[in-house]
Amino acid sequence: MSGLRRAAALAGAAGVAALLVPAVRELPAVGSRIADYGLAVNELGAPLQRVTNLTTAVNFAFRALDTLGEEFVLFTAVCAVAVLLRETRAGEDRPEEANLDVERPPAAQWVAPLQVGLLAAVGSSLALYGHLSPGGGFQGGVLLAGALLMLYLGVGFGAFSRVARPRLLEARECAGVAGYVAVGLAGLAGGSFLANVLPLGTTGSLLSGGAVPVLDVLVALAVGAGLGAIFMEFLQEVVTEGGDEG
Amino acid sequence: MTPFAVVCLLAVAGLGTASVLTRDPARQVLVVGVYGWVLALLFFALKAPDVALSQLVVGGLVTPALLLVTLTRLGRHR
């Protein structure tokens, strides 16, 4: 940067600091005051919804409509990535030998396949127990997509593309999002969109919390498939089938 | 504010500065990945385990993977 620009940037930063430092000093101490909504969720959340993970209760029961919006954000992102990358790939013509799959070092070949099962198990458990312990559908779904990625990193693009078939991923993602909307429409029978119509069960057991575990699983399905599709589109930019891999 | 949270805060500040000062793009992706891990530790220290898990999976898995593939596509991974 030229000298004048640097001086102007530093002057701006000094101005922001002059405002920021007294503002930070007037903040209450960390954890000293919990907002009223937080207190209300802490007291009423467990009896109302019979779940023990209250952030999941807020995500999938009290504010389930916002989570539906977030799912559609991810859905739109996957659509955008697919449209953009497939268009550019259709336009250009790359030589056949370009970007053949590389040979993996032995460390990757040994460790990554072990991770596939591990990530799939942990991801599924996070999604299924989302209403009981920290976690939830989104975290579990991302780990499921990570298991697919480990397949690519450890075995090869051929194995990855045999599992991550685009049509299958699209079907799973749409099933997850449509299932969420279907649960919401079923809630119309209980009074309003996304109202809870399933039995609540006993707190702490796997089948408790009404529709919360169902929505957890649906979100995990949608997020896992959506991110898997994103990985697939990105990887197809740099790797083509063939070469020396499994 | 527990001492563990203070240590995590300092580590986050240090790693954030380090990721800005790393000029090579491929190395920067790794530093940003580690920064994401320590940020997840900070969230855990501040008693937000769900947020920590989200940060861990997104910042440790999705972001480095997509960044590295993009760098390879642009030819800047060397």
PDB file of C-alpha atoms in Angstrom:
ATOM      1  CA  MET A   1       0.000   0.000   0.000  1.00  0.00           C
ATOM      2  CA  SER A   2       1.169   3.540  -0.616  1.00  0.00           C
ATOM      3  CA  GLY A   3       2.063   5.739   2.329  1.00  0.00           C
ATOM      4  CA  LEU A   4      -1.070   7.845   2.131  1.00  0.00           C
ATOM      5  CA  ARG A   5      -3.354   4.839   2.034  1.00  0.00           C
ATOM      6  CA  ARG A   6      -1.555   3.218   4.924  1.00  0.00           C
ATOM      7  CA  ALA A   7      -1.853   6.423   6.986  1.00  0.00           C
ATOM      8  CA  ALA A   8      -5.570   6.622   6.218  1.00  0.00           C
ATOM      9  CA  ALA A   9      -6.080   2.950   7.146  1.00  0.00           C
ATOM     10  CA  LEU A  10      -4.237   3.405  10.437  1.00  0.00           C
ATOM     11  CA  ALA A  11      -6.245   6.511  11.250  1.00  0.00           C
ATOM     12  CA  GLY A  12      -9.470   4.600  10.622  1.00  0.00           C
ATOM     13  CA  ALA A  13      -8.284   1.704  12.775  1.00  0.00           C
ATOM     14  CA  ALA A  14      -7.350   4.114  15.573  1.00  0.00           C
ATOM     15  CA  GLY A  15     -10.817   5.641  15.431  1.00  0.00           C
ATOM     16  CA  VAL A  16     -12.471   2.212  15.657  1.00  0.00           C
ATOM     17  CA  ALA A  17     -10.216   1.273  18.572  1.00  0.00           C
ATOM     18  CA  ALA A  18     -11.085   4.492  20.390  1.00  0.00           C
ATOM     19  CA  LEU A  19     -14.759   3.535  20.185  1.00  0.00           C
ATOM     20  CA  LEU A  20     -14.315  -0.196  20.755  1.00  0.00           C
ATOM     21  CA  VAL A  21     -12.202  -0.176  23.912  1.00  0.00           C
ATOM     22  CA  PRO A  22     -14.668   1.736  26.148  1.00  0.00           C
ATOM     23  CA  ALA A  23     -17.533  -0.307  24.678  1.00  0.00           C
ATOM     24  CA  VAL A  24     -15.860  -3.590  25.593  1.00  0.00           C
ATOM     25  CA  ARG A  25     -15.047  -2.331  29.076  1.00  0.00           C
ATOM     26  CA  GLU A  26     -18.715  -1.578  29.708  1.00  0.00           C
ATOM     27  CA  LEU A  27     -19.863  -5.063  28.793  1.00  0.00           C
ATOM     28  CA  PRO A  28     -20.977  -7.317  31.662  1.00  0.00           C
ATOM     29  CA  ALA A  29     -18.577 -10.069  32.661  1.00  0.00           C
ATOM     30  CA  VAL A  30     -18.717 -13.328  30.721  1.00  0.00           C
ATOM     31  CA  GLY A  31     -21.556 -15.505  31.971  1.00  0.00           C
ATOM     32  CA  SER A  32     -22.736 -13.056  34.616  1.00  0.00           C
ATOM     33  CA  ARG A  33     -26.119 -12.393  33.097  1.00  0.00           C
ATOM     34  CA  ILE A  34     -28.211 -14.826  31.104  1.00  0.00           C
ATOM     35  CA  ALA A  35     -30.925 -13.354  28.913  1.00  0.00           C
ATOM     36  CA  ASP A  36     -34.530 -13.920  29.902  1.00  0.00           C
ATOM     37  CA  TYR A  37     -35.193 -16.138  26.922  1.00  0.00           C
ATOM     38  CA  GLY A  38     -32.300 -18.357  27.979  1.00  0.00           C
ATOM     39  CA  LEU A  39     -33.676 -18.620  31.502  1.00  0.00           C
ATOM     40  CA  ALA A  40     -37.126 -19.462  30.161  1.00  0.00           C
ATOM     41  CA  VAL A  41     -35.738 -22.189  27.870  1.00  0.00           C
ATOM     42  CA  ASN A  42     -33.702 -23.633  30.744  1.00  0.00           C
ATOM     43  CA  GLU A  43     -36.717 -23.845  33.032  1.00  0.00           C
ATOM     44  CA  LEU A  44     -39.492 -24.792  30.652  1.00  0.00           C
ATOM     45  CA  GLY A  45     -37.656 -26.577  27.872  1.00  0.00           C
ATOM     46  CA  ALA A  46     -37.208 -29.972  29.442  1.00  0.00           C
ATOM     47  CA  PRO A  47     -40.764 -30.365  30.799  1.00  0.00           C
ATOM     48  CA  LEU A  48     -42.363 -28.902  27.676  1.00  0.00           C
ATOM     49  CA  GLN A  49     -40.568 -30.947  25.095  1.00  0.00           C
ATOM     50  CA  ARG A  50     -39.064 -33.814  27.140  1.00  0.00           C
ATOM     51  CA  VAL A  51     -35.596 -33.369  25.677  1.00  0.00           C
ATOM     52  CA  THR A  52     -32.376 -32.823  27.575  1.00  0.00           C
ATOM     53  CA  ASN A  53     -30.399 -30.980  24.896  1.00  0.00           C
ATOM     54  CA  LEU A  54     -32.027 -27.586  24.950  1.00  0.00           C
ATOM     55  CA  THR A  55     -30.249 -26.076  21.963  1.00  0.00           C
ATOM     56  CA  THR A  56     -31.677 -28.909  19.864  1.00  0.00           C
ATOM     57  CA  ALA A  57     -35.053 -28.223  21.448  1.00  0.00           C
ATOM     58  CA  VAL A  58     -34.789 -24.603  20.392  1.00  0.00           C
ATOM     59  CA  ASN A  59     -33.595 -25.582  16.910  1.00  0.00           C
ATOM     60  CA  PHE A  60     -36.162 -28.256  16.172  1.00  0.00           C
ATOM     61  CA  ALA A  61     -39.132 -27.554  18.406  1.00  0.00           C
ATOM     62  CA  PHE A  62     -39.460 -23.955  19.527  1.00  0.00           C
ATOM     63  CA  ARG A  63     -37.839 -22.344  16.469  1.00  0.00           C
ATOM     64  CA  ALA A  64     -38.178 -25.181  13.987  1.00  0.00           C
ATOM     65  CA  LEU A  65     -39.248 -22.768  11.241  1.00  0.00           C
ATOM     66  CA  ASP A  66     -35.834 -21.070  11.303  1.00  0.00           C
ATOM     67  CA  THR A  67     -34.107 -24.423  10.896  1.00  0.00           C
ATOM     68  CA  LEU A  68     -36.299 -25.113   7.875  1.00  0.00           C
ATOM     69  CA  GLY A  69     -35.073 -21.845   6.379  1.00  0.00           C
ATOM     70  CA  GLU A  70     -31.459 -22.831   7.056  1.00  0.00           C
ATOM     71  CA  GLU A  71     -32.008 -26.171   5.355  1.00  0.00           C
ATOM     72  CA  PHE A  72     -33.253 -24.368   2.286  1.00  0.00           C
ATOM     73  CA  VAL A  73     -30.188 -22.140   2.379  1.00  0.00           C
ATOM     74  CA  LEU A  74     -27.989 -25.227   2.156  1.00  0.00           C
ATOM     75  CA  PHE A  75     -30.236 -26.659  -0.533  1.00  0.00           C
ATOM     76  CA  THR A  76     -29.893 -23.474  -2.591  1.00  0.00           C
ATOM     77  CA  ALA A  77     -26.127 -23.498  -2.137  1.00  0.00           C
ATOM     78  CA  VAL A  78     -25.914 -27.081  -3.415  1.00  0.00           C
ATOM     79  CA  CYS A  79     -28.068 -26.176  -6.433  1.00  0.00           C
ATOM     80  CA  ALA A  80     -25.919 -23.142  -7.186  1.00  0.00           C
ATOM     81  CA  VAL A  81     -22.664 -25.115  -6.946  1.00  0.00           C
ATOM     82  CA  ALA A  82     -24.037 -27.859  -9.173  1.00  0.00           C
ATOM     83  CA  VAL A  83     -25.340 -25.450 -11.809  1.00  0.00           C
ATOM     84  CA  LEU A  84     -22.206 -23.296 -11.940  1.00  0.00           C
ATOM     85  CA  LEU A  85     -19.650 -26.088 -11.962  1.00  0.00           C
ATOM     86  CA  ARG A  86     -21.513 -28.342 -14.355  1.00  0.00           C
ATOM     87  CA  GLU A  87     -21.975 -25.464 -16.792  1.00  0.00           C
ATOM     88  CA  THR A  88     -18.304 -24.575 -16.815  1.00  0.00           C
ATOM     89  CA  ARG A  89     -17.337 -28.223 -17.147  1.00  0.00           C
ATOM     90  CA  ALA A  90     -19.670 -28.676 -20.077  1.00  0.00           C
ATOM     91  CA  GLY A  91     -18.191 -25.650 -21.814  1.00  0.00           C
ATOM     92  CA  GLU A  92     -14.512 -26.518 -21.699  1.00  0.00           C
ATOM     93  CA  ASP A  93     -12.837 -29.507 -23.267  1.00  0.00           C
ATOM     94  CA  ARG A  94      -9.996 -30.912 -21.223  1.00  0.00           C
ATOM     95  CA  PRO A  95      -7.629 -33.583 -22.581  1.00  0.00           C
ATOM     96  CA  GLU A  96      -8.288 -37.124 -21.489  1.00  0.00           C
ATOM     97  CA  GLU A  97      -5.110 -37.514 -19.464  1.00  0.00           C
ATOM     98  CA  ALA A  98      -5.604 -34.354 -17.466  1.00  0.00           C
ATOM     99  CA  ASN A  99      -6.071 -34.712 -13.743  1.00  0.00           C
ATOM    100  CA  LEU A 100      -5.851 -38.436 -13.382  1.00  0.00           C
ATOM    101  CA  ASP A 101      -6.205 -39.574  -9.805  1.00  0.00           C
ATOM    102  CA  VAL A 102      -2.895 -39.438  -7.950  1.00  0.00           C
ATOM    103  CA  GLU A 103      -1.332 -42.317  -6.088  1.00  0.00           C
ATOM    104  CA  ARG A 104      -1.958 -42.118  -2.418  1.00  0.00           C
ATOM    105  CA  PRO A 105       0.822 -42.346   0.186  1.00  0.00           C
ATOM    106  CA  PRO A 106       0.634 -45.460   2.377  1.00  0.00           C
ATOM    107  CA  ALA A 107      -0.325 -43.404   5.416  1.00  0.00           C
ATOM    108  CA  ALA A 108      -3.468 -42.168   3.685  1.00  0.00           C
ATOM    109  CA  GLN A 109      -4.279 -45.634   2.347  1.00  0.00           C
ATOM    110  CA  TRP A 110      -4.111 -47.118   5.848  1.00  0.00           C
ATOM    111  CA  VAL A 111      -5.703 -44.411   7.972  1.00  0.00           C
ATOM    112  CA  ALA A 112      -8.432 -42.932   5.814  1.00  0.00           C
ATOM    113  CA  PRO A 113     -10.468 -46.131   5.222  1.00  0.00           C
ATOM    114  CA  LEU A 114     -10.563 -46.669   8.977  1.00  0.00           C
ATOM    115  CA  GLN A 115     -11.980 -43.188   9.333  1.00  0.00           C
ATOM    116  CA  VAL A 116     -14.864 -43.938   6.991  1.00  0.00           C
ATOM    117  CA  GLY A 117     -16.576 -46.270   9.445  1.00  0.00           C
ATOM    118  CA  LEU A 118     -15.620 -44.141  12.418  1.00  0.00           C
ATOM    119  CA  LEU A 119     -17.036 -40.925  10.953  1.00  0.00           C
ATOM    120  CA  ALA A 120     -20.182 -42.685   9.776  1.00  0.00           C
ATOM    121  CA  ALA A 121     -20.739 -44.145  13.249  1.00  0.00           C
ATOM    122  CA  VAL A 122     -20.047 -40.919  15.133  1.00  0.00           C
ATOM    123  CA  GLY A 123     -22.110 -38.889  12.681  1.00  0.00           C
ATOM    124  CA  SER A 124     -25.085 -41.226  12.963  1.00  0.00           C
ATOM    125  CA  SER A 125     -24.833 -41.217  16.739  1.00  0.00           C
ATOM    126  CA  LEU A 126     -24.679 -37.422  16.888  1.00  0.00           C
ATOM    127  CA  ALA A 127     -27.783 -37.218  14.724  1.00  0.00           C
ATOM    128  CA  LEU A 128     -29.760 -39.896  16.570  1.00  0.00           C
ATOM    129  CA  TYR A 129     -28.905 -38.684  20.076  1.00  0.00           C
ATOM    130  CA  GLY A 130     -29.136 -35.013  19.150  1.00  0.00           C
ATOM    131  CA  HIS A 131     -32.004 -34.411  21.533  1.00  0.00           C
ATOM    132  CA  LEU A 132     -30.232 -36.035  24.478  1.00  0.00           C
ATOM    133  CA  SER A 133     -26.591 -34.963  24.287  1.00  0.00           C
ATOM    134  CA  PRO A 134     -24.723 -32.197  22.460  1.00  0.00           C
ATOM    135  CA  GLY A 135     -24.843 -32.589  18.742  1.00  0.00           C
ATOM    136  CA  GLY A 136     -27.776 -32.708  16.434  1.00  0.00           C
ATOM    137  CA  GLY A 137     -28.757 -33.321  12.871  1.00  0.00           C
ATOM    138  CA  PHE A 138     -26.452 -30.786  11.247  1.00  0.00           C
ATOM    139  CA  GLN A 139     -23.234 -31.905  12.940  1.00  0.00           C
ATOM    140  CA  GLY A 140     -24.030 -35.554  12.287  1.00  0.00           C
ATOM    141  CA  GLY A 141     -24.845 -34.848   8.665  1.00  0.00           C
ATOM    142  CA  VAL A 142     -21.553 -33.059   8.054  1.00  0.00           C
ATOM    143  CA  LEU A 143     -19.672 -36.009   9.561  1.00  0.00           C
ATOM    144  CA  LEU A 144     -21.530 -38.389   7.243  1.00  0.00           C
ATOM    145  CA  ALA A 145     -20.382 -36.292   4.284  1.00  0.00           C
ATOM    146  CA  GLY A 146     -16.918 -36.394   5.817  1.00  0.00           C
ATOM    147  CA  ALA A 147     -17.038 -40.179   5.745  1.00  0.00           C
ATOM    148  CA  LEU A 148     -17.615 -39.960   1.982  1.00  0.00           C
ATOM    149  CA  LEU A 149     -14.650 -37.607   1.673  1.00  0.00           C
ATOM    150  CA  MET A 150     -12.453 -40.050   3.604  1.00  0.00           C
ATOM    151  CA  LEU A 151     -13.385 -42.666   1.032  1.00  0.00           C
ATOM    152  CA  TYR A 152     -11.955 -40.426  -1.658  1.00  0.00           C
ATOM    153  CA  LEU A 153      -8.851 -39.542   0.360  1.00  0.00           C
ATOM    154  CA  GLY A 154      -8.017 -43.101   1.269  1.00  0.00           C
ATOM    155  CA  VAL A 155      -9.178 -45.329  -1.538  1.00  0.00           C
ATOM    156  CA  GLY A 156      -9.651 -43.304  -4.671  1.00  0.00           C
ATOM    157  CA  PHE A 157     -11.978 -41.326  -6.832  1.00  0.00           C
ATOM    158  CA  GLY A 158     -13.452 -44.475  -8.367  1.00  0.00           C
ATOM    159  CA  ALA A 159     -14.626 -45.766  -5.012  1.00  0.00           C
ATOM    160  CA  PHE A 160     -15.907 -42.337  -4.041  1.00  0.00           C
ATOM    161  CA  SER A 161     -17.912 -41.879  -7.211  1.00  0.00           C
ATOM    162  CA  ARG A 162     -19.408 -45.361  -6.925  1.00  0.00           C
ATOM    163  CA  VAL A 163     -20.864 -44.446  -3.533  1.00  0.00           C
ATOM    164  CA  ALA A 164     -21.553 -40.754  -4.127  1.00  0.00           C
ATOM    165  CA  ARG A 165     -23.682 -41.098  -7.222  1.00  0.00           C
ATOM    166  CA  PRO A 166     -25.218 -37.711  -8.036  1.00  0.00           C
ATOM    167  CA  ARG A 167     -28.752 -38.992  -8.547  1.00  0.00           C
ATOM    168  CA  LEU A 168     -28.685 -40.870  -5.260  1.00  0.00           C
ATOM    169  CA  LEU A 169     -27.352 -37.863  -3.373  1.00  0.00           C
ATOM    170  CA  GLU A 170     -29.938 -35.575  -4.918  1.00  0.00           C
ATOM    171  CA  ALA A 171     -32.699 -38.024  -4.009  1.00  0.00           C
ATOM    172  CA  ARG A 172     -31.513 -38.219  -0.397  1.00  0.00           C
ATOM    173  CA  GLU A 173     -31.179 -34.478  -0.041  1.00  0.00           C
ATOM    174  CA  CYS A 174     -34.607 -33.825  -1.468  1.00  0.00           C
ATOM    175  CA  ALA A 175     -36.040 -36.580   0.747  1.00  0.00           C
ATOM    176  CA  GLY A 176     -34.554 -34.901   3.806  1.00  0.00           C
ATOM    177  CA  VAL A 177     -35.888 -31.452   2.983  1.00  0.00           C
ATOM    178  CA  ALA A 178     -39.279 -32.728   1.814  1.00  0.00           C
ATOM    179  CA  GLY A 179     -39.550 -34.884   4.922  1.00  0.00           C
ATOM    180  CA  TYR A 180     -38.994 -31.843   7.109  1.00  0.00           C
ATOM    181  CA  VAL A 181     -41.770 -29.994   5.288  1.00  0.00           C
ATOM    182  CA  ALA A 182     -43.984 -33.077   5.560  1.00  0.00           C
ATOM    183  CA  VAL A 183     -43.485 -33.164   9.332  1.00  0.00           C
ATOM    184  CA  GLY A 184     -44.363 -29.513   9.372  1.00  0.00           C
ATOM    185  CA  LEU A 185     -47.533 -30.077   7.403  1.00  0.00           C
ATOM    186  CA  ALA A 186     -48.422 -32.971   9.719  1.00  0.00           C
ATOM    187  CA  GLY A 187     -48.185 -30.445  12.509  1.00  0.00           C
ATOM    188  CA  LEU A 188     -51.141 -28.631  10.980  1.00  0.00           C
ATOM    189  CA  ALA A 189     -53.228 -31.396  12.505  1.00  0.00           C
ATOM    190  CA  GLY A 190     -51.983 -30.242  15.887  1.00  0.00           C
ATOM    191  CA  GLY A 191     -52.784 -26.592  15.408  1.00  0.00           C
ATOM    192  CA  SER A 192     -50.033 -24.898  13.398  1.00  0.00           C
ATOM    193  CA  PHE A 193     -47.220 -25.626  10.949  1.00  0.00           C
ATOM    194  CA  LEU A 194     -44.498 -27.705  12.643  1.00  0.00           C
ATOM    195  CA  ALA A 195     -46.569 -28.146  15.797  1.00  0.00           C
ATOM    196  CA  ASN A 196     -45.661 -31.274  17.691  1.00  0.00           C
ATOM    197  CA  VAL A 197     -48.099 -34.124  17.054  1.00  0.00           C
ATOM    198  CA  LEU A 198     -45.945 -37.100  17.989  1.00  0.00           C
ATOM    199  CA  PRO A 199     -46.050 -38.484  21.540  1.00  0.00           C
ATOM    200  CA  LEU A 200     -43.490 -36.943  23.816  1.00  0.00           C
ATOM    201  CA  GLY A 201     -42.268 -40.034  25.625  1.00  0.00           C
ATOM    202  CA  THR A 202     -40.131 -40.011  28.760  1.00  0.00           C
ATOM    203  CA  THR A 203     -37.221 -37.626  29.088  1.00  0.00           C
ATOM    204  CA  GLY A 204     -33.887 -39.276  28.469  1.00  0.00           C
ATOM    205  CA  SER A 205     -34.954 -42.199  26.363  1.00  0.00           C
ATOM    206  CA  LEU A 206     -34.134 -42.394  22.694  1.00  0.00           C
ATOM    207  CA  LEU A 207     -37.730 -42.072  21.539  1.00  0.00           C
ATOM    208  CA  SER A 208     -38.621 -38.875  23.327  1.00  0.00           C
ATOM    209  CA  GLY A 209     -39.210 -35.304  22.414  1.00  0.00           C
ATOM    210  CA  GLY A 210     -41.904 -35.836  19.842  1.00  0.00           C
ATOM    211  CA  ALA A 211     -40.817 -34.818  16.376  1.00  0.00           C
ATOM    212  CA  VAL A 212     -37.339 -33.642  17.435  1.00  0.00           C
ATOM    213  CA  PRO A 213     -35.437 -36.910  16.752  1.00  0.00           C
ATOM    214  CA  VAL A 214     -37.358 -37.353  13.496  1.00  0.00           C
ATOM    215  CA  LEU A 215     -36.326 -33.876  12.359  1.00  0.00           C
ATOM    216  CA  ASP A 216     -32.758 -34.586  13.522  1.00  0.00           C
ATOM    217  CA  VAL A 217     -32.532 -37.636  11.276  1.00  0.00           C
ATOM    218  CA  LEU A 218     -34.097 -35.810   8.326  1.00  0.00           C
ATOM    219  CA  VAL A 219     -31.700 -32.895   8.676  1.00  0.00           C
ATOM    220  CA  ALA A 220     -28.739 -35.279   8.918  1.00  0.00           C
ATOM    221  CA  LEU A 221     -29.908 -36.992   5.742  1.00  0.00           C
ATOM    222  CA  ALA A 222     -30.327 -33.715   3.882  1.00  0.00           C
ATOM    223  CA  VAL A 223     -27.092 -32.116   5.094  1.00  0.00           C
ATOM    224  CA  GLY A 224     -25.001 -35.259   4.553  1.00  0.00           C
ATOM    225  CA  ALA A 225     -26.266 -35.752   1.022  1.00  0.00           C
ATOM    226  CA  GLY A 226     -26.047 -32.037   0.194  1.00  0.00           C
ATOM    227  CA  LEU A 227     -22.460 -31.697   1.354  1.00  0.00           C
ATOM    228  CA  GLY A 228     -21.598 -34.984  -0.363  1.00  0.00           C
ATOM    229  CA  ALA A 229     -22.971 -33.502  -3.588  1.00  0.00           C
ATOM    230  CA  ILE A 230     -20.883 -30.366  -3.071  1.00  0.00           C
ATOM    231  CA  PHE A 231     -17.760 -32.486  -2.504  1.00  0.00           C
ATOM    232  CA  MET A 232     -18.580 -34.482  -5.634  1.00  0.00           C
ATOM    233  CA  GLU A 233     -18.970 -31.373  -7.793  1.00  0.00           C
ATOM    234  CA  PHE A 234     -15.763 -29.835  -6.455  1.00  0.00           C
ATOM    235  CA  LEU A 235     -13.753 -33.040  -6.860  1.00  0.00           C
ATOM    236  CA  GLN A 236     -14.941 -33.522 -10.415  1.00  0.00           C
ATOM    237  CA  GLU A 237     -13.195 -30.254 -11.195  1.00  0.00           C
ATOM    238  CA  VAL A 238      -9.806 -31.708 -10.393  1.00  0.00           C
ATOM    239  CA  VAL A 239     -10.081 -35.472 -10.889  1.00  0.00           C
ATOM    240  CA  THR A 240     -11.417 -37.643 -13.679  1.00  0.00           C
ATOM    241  CA  GLU A 241     -12.038 -41.349 -13.539  1.00  0.00           C
ATOM    242  CA  GLY A 242      -9.351 -43.743 -14.468  1.00  0.00           C
ATOM    243  CA  GLY A 243      -5.755 -43.886 -13.361  1.00  0.00           C
ATOM    244  CA  ASP A 244      -4.323 -46.252 -10.811  1.00  0.00           C
ATOM    245  CA  GLU A 245      -6.742 -46.460  -7.933  1.00  0.00           C
ATOM    246  CA  GLY A 246      -9.350 -48.813  -6.557  1.00  0.00           C
TER     247      GLY A 246
ATOM    248  CA  MET B   1     -13.877 -16.794  32.866  1.00  0.00           C
ATOM    249  CA  THR B   2     -11.916 -19.930  33.577  1.00  0.00           C
ATOM    250  CA  PRO B   3      -8.132 -20.038  32.981  1.00  0.00           C
ATOM    251  CA  PHE B   4      -8.766 -22.604  30.242  1.00  0.00           C
ATOM    252  CA  ALA B   5     -10.969 -20.101  28.401  1.00  0.00           C
ATOM    253  CA  VAL B   6      -8.309 -17.407  28.750  1.00  0.00           C
ATOM    254  CA  VAL B   7      -5.656 -19.751  27.316  1.00  0.00           C
ATOM    255  CA  CYS B   8      -7.985 -20.629  24.425  1.00  0.00           C
ATOM    256  CA  LEU B   9      -8.638 -16.943  23.749  1.00  0.00           C
ATOM    257  CA  LEU B  10      -4.932 -16.213  23.563  1.00  0.00           C
ATOM    258  CA  ALA B  11      -4.376 -19.210  21.311  1.00  0.00           C
ATOM    259  CA  VAL B  12      -7.209 -18.082  19.008  1.00  0.00           C
ATOM    260  CA  ALA B  13      -5.708 -14.585  18.805  1.00  0.00           C
ATOM    261  CA  GLY B  14      -2.260 -15.996  18.062  1.00  0.00           C
ATOM    262  CA  LEU B  15      -3.445 -18.451  15.433  1.00  0.00           C
ATOM    263  CA  GLY B  16      -5.621 -15.823  13.768  1.00  0.00           C
ATOM    264  CA  THR B  17      -2.615 -13.565  13.411  1.00  0.00           C
ATOM    265  CA  ALA B  18      -0.544 -16.506  12.174  1.00  0.00           C
ATOM    266  CA  SER B  19      -3.087 -17.394   9.504  1.00  0.00           C
ATOM    267  CA  VAL B  20      -2.981 -13.838   8.205  1.00  0.00           C
ATOM    268  CA  LEU B  21       0.811 -13.815   8.201  1.00  0.00           C
ATOM    269  CA  THR B  22       1.109 -17.141   6.343  1.00  0.00           C
ATOM    270  CA  ARG B  23       1.493 -16.218   2.714  1.00  0.00           C
ATOM    271  CA  ASP B  24       1.607 -19.585   0.977  1.00  0.00           C
ATOM    272  CA  PRO B  25      -2.022 -20.547   0.218  1.00  0.00           C
ATOM    273  CA  ALA B  26      -1.664 -24.294   0.830  1.00  0.00           C
ATOM    274  CA  ARG B  27      -0.019 -23.745   4.206  1.00  0.00           C
ATOM    275  CA  GLN B  28      -2.548 -21.096   5.062  1.00  0.00           C
ATOM    276  CA  VAL B  29      -5.335 -23.641   4.638  1.00  0.00           C
ATOM    277  CA  LEU B  30      -3.714 -25.859   7.265  1.00  0.00           C
ATOM    278  CA  VAL B  31      -3.199 -22.966   9.676  1.00  0.00           C
ATOM    279  CA  VAL B  32      -6.830 -21.937   9.230  1.00  0.00           C
ATOM    280  CA  GLY B  33      -7.829 -25.530   9.944  1.00  0.00           C
ATOM    281  CA  VAL B  34      -5.911 -25.553  13.222  1.00  0.00           C
ATOM    282  CA  TYR B  35      -7.364 -22.143  14.030  1.00  0.00           C
ATOM    283  CA  GLY B  36     -10.808 -23.679  13.571  1.00  0.00           C
ATOM    284  CA  TRP B  37      -9.971 -26.458  16.039  1.00  0.00           C
ATOM    285  CA  VAL B  38      -8.783 -24.038  18.712  1.00  0.00           C
ATOM    286  CA  LEU B  39     -11.861 -21.885  18.133  1.00  0.00           C
ATOM    287  CA  ALA B  40     -13.986 -24.975  18.777  1.00  0.00           C
ATOM    288  CA  LEU B  41     -12.015 -25.511  21.999  1.00  0.00           C
ATOM    289  CA  LEU B  42     -12.810 -21.926  22.983  1.00  0.00           C
ATOM    290  CA  PHE B  43     -16.528 -22.459  22.388  1.00  0.00           C
ATOM    291  CA  PHE B  44     -16.319 -25.604  24.511  1.00  0.00           C
ATOM    292  CA  ALA B  45     -14.532 -23.652  27.243  1.00  0.00           C
ATOM    293  CA  LEU B  46     -17.351 -21.097  27.167  1.00  0.00           C
ATOM    294  CA  LYS B  47     -19.852 -23.939  27.712  1.00  0.00           C
ATOM    295  CA  ALA B  48     -21.361 -24.100  24.211  1.00  0.00           C
ATOM    296  CA  PRO B  49     -20.800 -27.707  23.093  1.00  0.00           C
ATOM    297  CA  ASP B  50     -23.230 -27.724  20.171  1.00  0.00           C
ATOM    298  CA  VAL B  51     -21.620 -24.635  18.658  1.00  0.00           C
ATOM    299  CA  ALA B  52     -18.191 -26.200  19.267  1.00  0.00           C
ATOM    300  CA  LEU B  53     -19.238 -29.344  17.402  1.00  0.00           C
ATOM    301  CA  SER B  54     -20.585 -27.329  14.467  1.00  0.00           C
ATOM    302  CA  GLN B  55     -17.405 -25.265  14.304  1.00  0.00           C
ATOM    303  CA  LEU B  56     -15.299 -28.412  14.500  1.00  0.00           C
ATOM    304  CA  VAL B  57     -16.994 -30.161  11.617  1.00  0.00           C
ATOM    305  CA  VAL B  58     -17.331 -27.129   9.374  1.00  0.00           C
ATOM    306  CA  GLY B  59     -14.019 -25.433  10.086  1.00  0.00           C
ATOM    307  CA  GLY B  60     -12.031 -28.636  10.360  1.00  0.00           C
ATOM    308  CA  LEU B  61     -13.543 -30.693   7.590  1.00  0.00           C
ATOM    309  CA  VAL B  62     -15.564 -28.769   5.018  1.00  0.00           C
ATOM    310  CA  THR B  63     -13.604 -25.524   4.770  1.00  0.00           C
ATOM    311  CA  PRO B  64     -10.101 -27.018   4.364  1.00  0.00           C
ATOM    312  CA  ALA B  65     -11.390 -29.659   1.936  1.00  0.00           C
ATOM    313  CA  LEU B  66     -13.129 -27.160  -0.342  1.00  0.00           C
ATOM    314  CA  LEU B  67     -10.245 -24.684  -0.103  1.00  0.00           C
ATOM    315  CA  LEU B  68      -7.652 -27.318  -1.013  1.00  0.00           C
ATOM    316  CA  VAL B  69      -9.680 -28.542  -3.986  1.00  0.00           C
ATOM    317  CA  THR B  70     -10.077 -24.946  -5.175  1.00  0.00           C
ATOM    318  CA  LEU B  71      -6.344 -24.320  -4.824  1.00  0.00           C
ATOM    319  CA  THR B  72      -5.595 -27.458  -6.825  1.00  0.00           C
ATOM    320  CA  ARG B  73      -8.004 -26.416  -9.535  1.00  0.00           C
ATOM    321  CA  LEU B  74      -6.330 -23.020  -9.755  1.00  0.00           C
ATOM    322  CA  GLY B  75      -2.886 -24.614  -9.810  1.00  0.00           C
ATOM    323  CA  ARG B  76      -1.694 -22.843  -6.683  1.00  0.00           C
ATOM    324  CA  HIS B  77      -1.086 -25.866  -4.511  1.00  0.00           C
ATOM    325  CA  ARG B  78       2.625 -26.027  -5.174  1.00  0.00           C
TER     326      ARG B  78
END
